[in-house]
Amino acid sequence: MAYAGDAWSLHQCVDYAIAHNITLKSSRLQMEQGELAVTSAKDGFLPTLSANAGEGFNFGRGLTADNTYADRNTSNFQWGVSMSLPLFQGMQNVRQLKVAKSQLQQYLLEYEAAKEDISLNVISQYLQVLYAREVVVSAQAQLDYSTYQVERQRKLAELGKVAEADVYDAEAQQAQDRLQVTTAKNDERVAFVNLANLLQLKSADGFDVLPLDEEDPLIPGPDVVYSRALELNSSILAGRQSIDVARDNISLAKSGYLPRLNFNASIGSSYYTVSGFNNDPFGTQMRNNFSTYLGFSLQIPIFDAFSTRNNVRRARLQETSAILELDRRESELYKTIQLAYTQATGARDKYLASEETLEKTRLSFDATREKFNMGRATSYDFEQAKNNLFRVEVSRIQAHYEYLLRYRILHFYETNRL
């Protein structure tokens, strides 16, 4: 496994996911099919060449070399080579090549769009792992507080300064905090497994990630992000390309209205025998019967049961569908960016507020703990202050990573970079 034993960065995770994702592998196969379509369209300009040979026998009454019928056994051998060169196919070959190239370009853009979707999914799951890890740290800190209090209460109980019930209360709170740590670690493990599955790793064992650097990034405006995304987002570019493909298909369908001109050429010879007669030798007949042919064939469409007309109409419907699909993608992108901006600003405000709240809550907890140690506060007061501190810490962590996730999404749409 690549990077085994080392913590993975976000860029390494994204690169690995792009290289191993099954959906992207299927998209690469689609691109290869598009390349074959371009090659096939180019080959349509080439002539076709074929050879043929045949041997026939006739017993009884049959046609003689004098073009009369007689009761004789005859045999006939002939061979030939023919070639056909398309001179004008109603612009079909030219337009087919243009359609194939446009389709290949669309496949490339759809592949890039799939890569962008994978990148965003990896970013989201990567931050989920970091969030779960910080929750584990916070839960472990709460357990450490509880463990300390259990040991302290036991010593005080041994000295007769507190009742045995206080020890039981401290142990009960320790058990709850231990369960809280177990739950947090399980959530962290699930987050790692989900990220490993997204990366197509066989196992999450030994898999670890690095923390991110940014703490309080600047959130870009939604209008700026949307205008940039319209220029960079591969899904939007693929939608525009699909309109070009549809219009090229309209032009291709109209080729059915135009005539077609082919150049044809062939050479050949034959050998003929009739039983009961002296027949010329094989070589002599081959020389004497040798023939060549050159010709042009012109096909002018007059009435094709409205086949061409219907093909053009279907192509126009495809164009309309492509335009509607582009409108849908642009609308979805706009809503996604607006929602991400709203969530980012809300999470940032919540994060900044929770930073201040956390500081004050920690001071309150320290004061309550000091009172509890001096016997001026009950165990209930202490546990209440400790639980409040944990809730505020988790709220801050959640707001922080929500803030980072939405910022990353906006940044990615704006710059098309991690």
Short mmCIF file of C-alpha atoms in Angstrom, two decimals:
data_model
loop_
_atom_site.label_atom_id
_atom_site.label_comp_id
_atom_site.label_asym_id
_atom_site.label_seq_id
_atom_site.Cartn_x
_atom_site.Cartn_y
_atom_site.Cartn_z
CA MET A 1 0.00 0.00 0.00
CA ALA A 2 1.36 3.42 -0.94
CA TYR A 3 2.58 5.57 1.97
CA ALA A 4 2.21 2.57 4.30
CA GLY A 5 3.35 3.34 7.82
CA ASP A 6 3.17 7.11 7.34
CA ALA A 7 0.35 9.53 8.03
CA TRP A 8 -1.34 10.61 4.81
CA SER A 9 -1.85 14.23 3.86
CA LEU A 10 -5.04 15.46 2.22
CA HIS A 11 -3.28 15.69 -1.16
CA GLN A 12 -2.03 12.11 -0.87
CA CYS A 13 -5.52 10.88 -0.04
CA VAL A 14 -7.04 12.70 -3.01
CA ASP A 15 -4.33 11.52 -5.41
CA TYR A 16 -4.68 7.93 -4.25
CA ALA A 17 -8.47 8.01 -4.53
CA ILE A 18 -8.28 9.41 -8.07
CA ALA A 19 -5.79 6.72 -9.09
CA HIS A 20 -7.79 3.80 -7.67
CA ASN A 21 -11.46 4.80 -7.74
CA ILE A 22 -13.57 2.31 -9.72
CA THR A 23 -15.89 4.98 -11.11
CA LEU A 24 -12.93 6.89 -12.50
CA LYS A 25 -11.54 3.70 -14.03
CA SER A 26 -14.85 3.25 -15.85
CA SER A 27 -14.64 6.86 -17.04
CA ARG A 28 -11.17 6.17 -18.41
CA LEU A 29 -12.58 3.24 -20.37
CA GLN A 30 -15.21 5.59 -21.77
CA MET A 31 -12.45 7.95 -22.90
CA GLU A 32 -10.68 5.08 -24.64
CA GLN A 33 -13.93 4.27 -26.45
CA GLY A 34 -14.13 7.91 -27.52
CA GLU A 35 -10.60 7.72 -28.89
CA LEU A 36 -11.54 4.60 -30.87
CA ALA A 37 -14.58 6.46 -32.23
CA VAL A 38 -12.29 9.23 -33.50
CA THR A 39 -10.01 6.67 -35.12
CA SER A 40 -12.97 4.93 -36.75
CA ALA A 41 -14.25 8.25 -38.10
CA LYS A 42 -10.86 8.97 -39.64
CA ASP A 43 -10.78 5.51 -41.19
CA GLY A 44 -14.06 6.34 -42.94
CA PHE A 45 -12.10 8.44 -45.44
CA LEU A 46 -10.08 5.42 -46.61
CA PRO A 47 -11.02 3.24 -49.59
CA THR A 48 -12.18 -0.34 -49.21
CA LEU A 49 -10.36 -3.14 -51.03
CA SER A 50 -11.53 -6.72 -51.36
CA ALA A 51 -10.61 -9.84 -53.31
CA ASN A 52 -12.85 -12.71 -54.38
CA ALA A 53 -12.51 -16.08 -56.06
CA GLY A 54 -14.97 -18.82 -56.96
CA GLU A 55 -15.15 -22.24 -58.55
CA GLY A 56 -18.38 -23.67 -59.98
CA PHE A 57 -19.41 -26.98 -61.55
CA ASN A 58 -22.47 -27.74 -63.66
CA PHE A 59 -23.68 -31.24 -64.52
CA GLY A 60 -26.25 -31.82 -67.26
CA ARG A 61 -27.89 -29.09 -69.21
CA GLY A 62 -26.07 -25.84 -68.79
CA LEU A 63 -24.83 -22.67 -70.42
CA THR A 64 -21.86 -23.03 -72.77
CA ALA A 65 -19.21 -20.51 -73.72
CA ASP A 66 -21.24 -19.75 -76.90
CA ASN A 67 -24.15 -18.66 -74.69
CA THR A 68 -26.22 -21.69 -75.67
CA TYR A 69 -27.54 -24.54 -73.56
CA ALA A 70 -26.38 -28.07 -74.02
CA ASP A 71 -26.19 -31.34 -72.07
CA ARG A 72 -22.56 -31.09 -71.08
CA ASN A 73 -20.60 -30.85 -67.86
CA THR A 74 -18.96 -27.47 -67.36
CA SER A 75 -16.75 -25.83 -64.78
CA ASN A 76 -15.99 -22.20 -64.22
CA PHE A 77 -13.36 -20.44 -62.11
CA GLN A 78 -13.15 -16.68 -61.65
CA TRP A 79 -11.28 -14.23 -59.46
CA GLY A 80 -11.33 -10.50 -58.98
CA VAL A 81 -10.13 -7.56 -56.89
CA SER A 82 -12.38 -4.56 -56.32
CA MET A 83 -11.87 -1.18 -54.73
CA SER A 84 -14.33 1.51 -53.69
CA LEU A 85 -13.30 5.05 -52.75
CA PRO A 86 -15.83 7.48 -51.22
CA LEU A 87 -15.45 10.82 -52.98
CA PHE A 88 -18.39 12.63 -51.45
CA GLN A 89 -20.65 11.18 -48.78
CA GLY A 90 -22.88 14.15 -48.19
CA MET A 91 -20.27 15.48 -45.73
CA GLN A 92 -21.13 12.53 -43.52
CA ASN A 93 -17.53 11.43 -42.93
CA VAL A 94 -16.36 14.96 -42.14
CA ARG A 95 -19.24 15.58 -39.77
CA GLN A 96 -18.91 12.15 -38.17
CA LEU A 97 -15.30 12.93 -37.36
CA LYS A 98 -16.33 16.25 -35.84
CA VAL A 99 -18.97 14.51 -33.70
CA ALA A 100 -16.42 11.93 -32.52
CA LYS A 101 -13.93 14.63 -31.53
CA SER A 102 -16.63 16.63 -29.70
CA GLN A 103 -17.81 13.50 -27.92
CA LEU A 104 -14.25 12.67 -26.86
CA GLN A 105 -13.86 16.18 -25.45
CA GLN A 106 -17.07 15.70 -23.47
CA TYR A 107 -15.79 12.38 -22.09
CA LEU A 108 -12.59 14.12 -20.97
CA LEU A 109 -14.58 16.83 -19.17
CA GLU A 110 -16.92 14.30 -17.57
CA TYR A 111 -13.85 12.44 -16.34
CA GLU A 112 -12.49 15.64 -14.81
CA ALA A 113 -15.91 16.28 -13.23
CA ALA A 114 -15.83 12.81 -11.68
CA LYS A 115 -12.35 13.56 -10.30
CA GLU A 116 -13.68 16.76 -8.73
CA ASP A 117 -16.56 14.88 -7.11
CA ILE A 118 -14.14 12.33 -5.68
CA SER A 119 -11.91 15.13 -4.40
CA LEU A 120 -14.81 16.80 -2.58
CA ASN A 121 -15.89 13.49 -1.06
CA VAL A 122 -12.36 12.83 0.17
CA ILE A 123 -12.14 16.34 1.68
CA SER A 124 -15.42 15.81 3.53
CA GLN A 125 -14.45 12.40 4.90
CA TYR A 126 -10.91 13.55 5.73
CA LEU A 127 -12.29 16.35 7.89
CA GLN A 128 -14.72 13.91 9.47
CA VAL A 129 -11.74 11.84 10.59
CA LEU A 130 -10.03 14.89 12.11
CA TYR A 131 -13.25 15.90 13.85
CA ALA A 132 -13.74 12.42 15.33
CA ARG A 133 -10.12 12.41 16.51
CA GLU A 134 -10.50 15.68 18.40
CA VAL A 135 -13.71 14.42 20.02
CA VAL A 136 -11.75 11.40 21.26
CA VAL A 137 -9.14 13.71 22.80
CA SER A 138 -11.83 15.75 24.53
CA ALA A 139 -13.64 12.64 25.78
CA GLN A 140 -10.37 11.22 27.07
CA ALA A 141 -9.73 14.44 29.00
CA GLN A 142 -13.13 14.06 30.65
CA LEU A 143 -12.28 10.48 31.58
CA ASP A 144 -8.99 11.63 33.06
CA TYR A 145 -10.87 14.12 35.25
CA SER A 146 -13.24 11.38 36.38
CA THR A 147 -10.41 8.95 37.10
CA TYR A 148 -8.65 11.55 39.20
CA GLN A 149 -11.83 12.23 41.14
CA VAL A 150 -12.42 8.53 41.77
CA GLU A 151 -8.95 8.14 43.24
CA ARG A 152 -9.39 11.31 45.30
CA GLN A 153 -12.79 10.27 46.64
CA ARG A 154 -11.47 6.86 47.58
CA LYS A 155 -8.65 8.40 49.60
CA LEU A 156 -11.05 10.81 51.29
CA ALA A 157 -13.41 7.93 52.07
CA GLU A 158 -10.57 5.98 53.63
CA LEU A 159 -9.90 9.01 55.85
CA GLY A 160 -13.58 9.24 56.66
CA LYS A 161 -14.00 12.69 55.18
CA VAL A 162 -16.62 11.71 52.57
CA ALA A 163 -19.36 9.11 52.49
CA GLU A 164 -19.06 5.85 50.55
CA ALA A 165 -21.92 7.04 48.33
CA ASP A 166 -19.70 9.82 47.00
CA VAL A 167 -17.19 7.20 45.84
CA TYR A 168 -19.96 5.31 44.07
CA ASP A 169 -21.11 8.51 42.39
CA ALA A 170 -17.58 9.22 41.18
CA GLU A 171 -17.21 5.65 39.87
CA ALA A 172 -20.55 5.90 38.07
CA GLN A 173 -19.45 9.10 36.38
CA GLN A 174 -16.14 7.46 35.47
CA ALA A 175 -18.03 4.58 33.84
CA GLN A 176 -20.16 7.02 31.85
CA ASP A 177 -17.06 8.88 30.71
CA ARG A 178 -15.36 5.60 29.78
CA LEU A 179 -18.41 4.71 27.68
CA GLN A 180 -18.20 8.17 26.13
CA VAL A 181 -14.55 7.54 25.17
CA THR A 182 -15.44 4.13 23.75
CA THR A 183 -18.20 5.67 21.64
CA ALA A 184 -15.89 8.45 20.43
CA LYS A 185 -13.17 5.96 19.50
CA ASN A 186 -15.70 3.83 17.64
CA ASP A 187 -16.86 6.91 15.71
CA GLU A 188 -13.23 7.65 14.89
CA ARG A 189 -12.72 4.09 13.69
CA VAL A 190 -15.83 4.29 11.50
CA ALA A 191 -14.59 7.57 10.02
CA PHE A 192 -11.24 5.96 9.20
CA VAL A 193 -12.96 2.95 7.62
CA ASN A 194 -15.18 5.21 5.50
CA LEU A 195 -12.16 7.17 4.31
CA ALA A 196 -10.22 3.97 3.58
CA ASN A 197 -13.17 2.60 1.59
CA LEU A 198 -13.39 5.83 -0.36
CA LEU A 199 -9.70 5.44 -1.20
CA GLN A 200 -10.27 1.78 -2.19
CA LEU A 201 -7.87 0.59 0.52
CA LYS A 202 -8.21 -3.05 1.53
CA SER A 203 -8.00 -2.21 5.23
CA ALA A 204 -7.88 0.81 7.54
CA ASP A 205 -5.36 -0.90 9.84
CA GLY A 206 -2.29 1.29 10.25
CA PHE A 207 -3.93 4.07 8.25
CA ASP A 208 -3.51 7.58 9.64
CA VAL A 209 -3.87 11.15 8.40
CA LEU A 210 -2.14 14.45 9.04
CA PRO A 211 -3.87 17.51 10.52
CA LEU A 212 -4.62 20.58 8.40
CA ASP A 213 -2.81 23.87 8.80
CA GLU A 214 -5.50 26.53 8.45
CA GLU A 215 -7.25 27.78 11.56
CA ASP A 216 -9.35 30.79 10.53
CA PRO A 217 -9.42 31.04 6.70
CA LEU A 218 -11.15 33.87 4.88
CA ILE A 219 -14.46 32.81 3.31
CA PRO A 220 -14.85 34.00 -0.32
CA GLY A 221 -18.11 35.61 -1.44
CA PRO A 222 -20.67 33.33 -3.14
CA ASP A 223 -21.03 35.47 -6.28
CA VAL A 224 -17.28 35.48 -6.86
CA VAL A 225 -17.10 31.72 -6.31
CA TYR A 226 -20.02 31.08 -8.67
CA SER A 227 -18.61 33.25 -11.48
CA ARG A 228 -15.25 31.47 -11.21
CA ALA A 229 -16.89 28.07 -10.99
CA LEU A 230 -18.74 28.70 -14.26
CA GLU A 231 -15.33 29.04 -15.90
CA LEU A 232 -13.51 26.20 -14.12
CA ASN A 233 -16.02 23.59 -13.02
CA SER A 234 -15.67 20.54 -15.25
CA SER A 235 -19.30 19.50 -14.84
CA ILE A 236 -20.44 22.86 -16.26
CA LEU A 237 -17.88 22.68 -19.05
CA ALA A 238 -19.02 19.13 -19.88
CA GLY A 239 -22.63 20.35 -20.00
CA ARG A 240 -21.66 23.04 -22.51
CA GLN A 241 -19.72 20.53 -24.54
CA SER A 242 -22.76 18.24 -24.67
CA ILE A 243 -24.64 21.06 -26.41
CA ASP A 244 -21.87 21.26 -29.01
CA VAL A 245 -22.09 17.49 -29.48
CA ALA A 246 -25.85 17.73 -30.01
CA ARG A 247 -25.44 20.48 -32.60
CA ASP A 248 -22.78 18.46 -34.40
CA ASN A 249 -25.23 15.54 -34.45
CA ILE A 250 -27.84 17.81 -36.06
CA SER A 251 -25.35 18.65 -38.79
CA LEU A 252 -24.53 14.96 -39.19
CA ALA A 253 -28.20 14.03 -39.49
CA LYS A 254 -28.67 16.62 -42.25
CA SER A 255 -26.07 14.78 -44.32
CA GLY A 256 -28.85 12.41 -45.31
CA TYR A 257 -30.27 15.15 -47.58
CA LEU A 258 -27.12 15.29 -49.72
CA PRO A 259 -26.06 12.98 -52.60
CA ARG A 260 -23.19 10.48 -52.45
CA LEU A 261 -20.48 9.85 -55.01
CA ASN A 262 -18.16 6.83 -55.03
CA PHE A 263 -15.31 5.80 -57.33
CA ASN A 264 -15.17 2.05 -58.03
CA ALA A 265 -12.49 -0.03 -59.74
CA SER A 266 -11.96 -3.76 -60.22
CA ILE A 267 -9.86 -6.30 -62.09
CA GLY A 268 -10.49 -9.98 -62.69
CA SER A 269 -10.36 -12.98 -64.99
CA SER A 270 -11.90 -16.45 -65.40
CA TYR A 271 -11.28 -19.98 -66.64
CA TYR A 272 -14.03 -21.99 -68.34
CA THR A 273 -14.11 -25.69 -69.37
CA VAL A 274 -16.71 -27.76 -71.22
CA SER A 275 -16.54 -31.57 -71.25
CA GLY A 276 -16.10 -33.12 -74.70
CA PHE A 277 -14.44 -30.05 -76.19
CA ASN A 278 -10.89 -28.86 -76.53
CA ASN A 279 -10.51 -26.05 -74.00
CA ASP A 280 -7.83 -23.41 -74.05
CA PRO A 281 -5.17 -23.81 -71.35
CA PHE A 282 -5.64 -22.11 -67.99
CA GLY A 283 -2.96 -19.48 -68.58
CA THR A 284 -4.31 -18.60 -72.03
CA GLN A 285 -7.85 -18.13 -70.76
CA MET A 286 -6.62 -16.06 -67.84
CA ARG A 287 -4.85 -13.69 -70.20
CA ASN A 288 -7.67 -13.55 -72.73
CA ASN A 289 -10.43 -13.15 -70.13
CA PHE A 290 -8.63 -10.53 -68.04
CA SER A 291 -10.79 -7.44 -67.54
CA THR A 292 -10.62 -4.11 -65.75
CA TYR A 293 -13.37 -1.78 -64.63
CA LEU A 294 -13.45 1.86 -63.64
CA GLY A 295 -16.62 3.68 -62.76
CA PHE A 296 -18.43 6.24 -60.66
CA SER A 297 -21.65 5.73 -58.77
CA LEU A 298 -23.92 8.57 -57.73
CA GLN A 299 -26.78 8.22 -55.28
CA ILE A 300 -29.25 11.09 -54.97
CA PRO A 301 -31.75 10.84 -52.10
CA ILE A 302 -35.26 11.54 -53.31
CA PHE A 303 -37.52 9.98 -50.68
CA ASP A 304 -36.26 7.92 -47.73
CA ALA A 305 -39.57 7.53 -45.89
CA PHE A 306 -38.75 10.63 -43.80
CA SER A 307 -35.81 8.82 -42.18
CA THR A 308 -33.47 11.81 -42.48
CA ARG A 309 -36.12 14.24 -41.31
CA ASN A 310 -36.78 12.14 -38.21
CA ASN A 311 -33.06 11.84 -37.51
CA VAL A 312 -32.74 15.63 -37.60
CA ARG A 313 -35.70 16.01 -35.25
CA ARG A 314 -34.20 13.52 -32.80
CA ALA A 315 -30.92 15.41 -32.90
CA ARG A 316 -32.72 18.69 -32.16
CA LEU A 317 -34.45 17.06 -29.19
CA GLN A 318 -31.03 15.98 -27.97
CA GLU A 319 -29.86 19.60 -28.22
CA THR A 320 -32.85 20.79 -26.17
CA SER A 321 -32.18 18.11 -23.58
CA ALA A 322 -28.52 19.14 -23.36
CA ILE A 323 -29.49 22.79 -22.84
CA LEU A 324 -31.89 21.83 -20.05
CA GLU A 325 -29.23 19.64 -18.44
CA LEU A 326 -26.76 22.54 -18.48
CA ASP A 327 -29.37 24.79 -16.85
CA ARG A 328 -29.93 22.16 -14.18
CA ARG A 329 -26.21 21.82 -13.48
CA GLU A 330 -25.75 25.58 -13.23
CA SER A 331 -28.74 25.85 -10.89
CA GLU A 332 -27.45 23.01 -8.70
CA LEU A 333 -24.01 24.58 -8.59
CA TYR A 334 -25.45 27.94 -7.59
CA LYS A 335 -27.52 26.40 -4.80
CA THR A 336 -24.56 24.34 -3.60
CA ILE A 337 -22.32 27.41 -3.42
CA GLN A 338 -24.96 29.54 -1.72
CA LEU A 339 -25.64 26.80 0.83
CA ALA A 340 -21.92 26.23 1.45
CA TYR A 341 -21.41 29.98 1.99
CA THR A 342 -24.33 30.22 4.40
CA GLN A 343 -23.16 27.17 6.32
CA ALA A 344 -19.56 28.41 6.33
CA THR A 345 -20.43 31.84 7.74
CA GLY A 346 -22.79 30.30 10.29
CA ALA A 347 -20.19 27.74 11.37
CA ARG A 348 -17.51 30.44 11.56
CA ASP A 349 -19.67 32.63 13.78
CA LYS A 350 -20.54 29.64 15.94
CA TYR A 351 -16.88 28.64 16.12
CA LEU A 352 -15.72 32.12 17.15
CA ALA A 353 -18.50 32.37 19.73
CA SER A 354 -17.75 28.90 21.07
CA GLU A 355 -14.08 29.85 21.42
CA GLU A 356 -15.04 32.60 23.83
CA THR A 357 -17.63 30.38 25.51
CA LEU A 358 -15.10 27.59 25.89
CA GLU A 359 -12.62 29.92 27.57
CA LYS A 360 -15.20 31.11 30.08
CA THR A 361 -16.55 27.59 30.61
CA ARG A 362 -13.05 26.30 31.30
CA LEU A 363 -12.51 29.08 33.85
CA SER A 364 -15.83 28.18 35.45
CA PHE A 365 -14.87 24.51 35.52
CA ASP A 366 -11.49 25.29 37.10
CA ALA A 367 -13.23 27.40 39.74
CA THR A 368 -15.79 24.66 40.46
CA ARG A 369 -13.07 22.05 40.66
CA GLU A 370 -11.13 24.20 43.10
CA LYS A 371 -14.26 24.64 45.24
CA PHE A 372 -14.93 20.92 45.05
CA ASN A 373 -11.40 20.12 46.17
CA MET A 374 -11.84 22.51 49.11
CA GLY A 375 -15.19 20.95 49.99
CA ARG A 376 -17.26 24.02 49.10
CA ALA A 377 -18.98 22.41 46.10
CA THR A 378 -20.81 19.12 45.74
CA SER A 379 -19.88 16.30 43.40
CA TYR A 380 -23.02 17.12 41.43
CA ASP A 381 -21.75 20.66 40.87
CA PHE A 382 -18.39 19.32 39.75
CA GLU A 383 -19.87 16.79 37.31
CA GLN A 384 -22.25 19.41 35.96
CA ALA A 385 -19.37 21.80 35.27
CA LYS A 386 -17.31 19.00 33.70
CA ASN A 387 -20.15 17.93 31.40
CA ASN A 388 -20.78 21.54 30.39
CA LEU A 389 -17.11 21.87 29.48
CA PHE A 390 -17.27 18.72 27.36
CA ARG A 391 -20.41 19.86 25.53
CA VAL A 392 -18.87 23.25 24.76
CA GLU A 393 -15.65 21.60 23.55
CA VAL A 394 -17.53 19.23 21.23
CA SER A 395 -19.66 22.12 19.96
CA ARG A 396 -16.52 24.12 19.20
CA ILE A 397 -14.88 21.18 17.44
CA GLN A 398 -18.00 20.54 15.38
CA ALA A 399 -18.32 24.20 14.38
CA HIS A 400 -14.63 24.38 13.56
CA TYR A 401 -14.65 21.45 11.15
CA GLU A 402 -17.97 22.47 9.65
CA TYR A 403 -16.36 25.85 9.02
CA LEU A 404 -13.27 24.25 7.45
CA LEU A 405 -15.33 21.87 5.30
CA ARG A 406 -17.55 24.59 3.81
CA TYR A 407 -14.54 26.84 3.28
CA ARG A 408 -12.75 24.00 1.47
CA ILE A 409 -15.77 23.43 -0.76
CA LEU A 410 -15.97 27.14 -1.68
CA HIS A 411 -12.22 27.30 -2.23
CA PHE A 412 -12.33 24.24 -4.45
CA TYR A 413 -15.13 25.63 -6.61
CA GLU A 414 -13.37 28.99 -6.86
CA THR A 415 -9.88 27.73 -7.76
CA ASN A 416 -10.41 24.08 -8.76
CA ARG A 417 -7.57 23.25 -6.36
CA LEU A 418 -7.41 21.70 -2.90
#
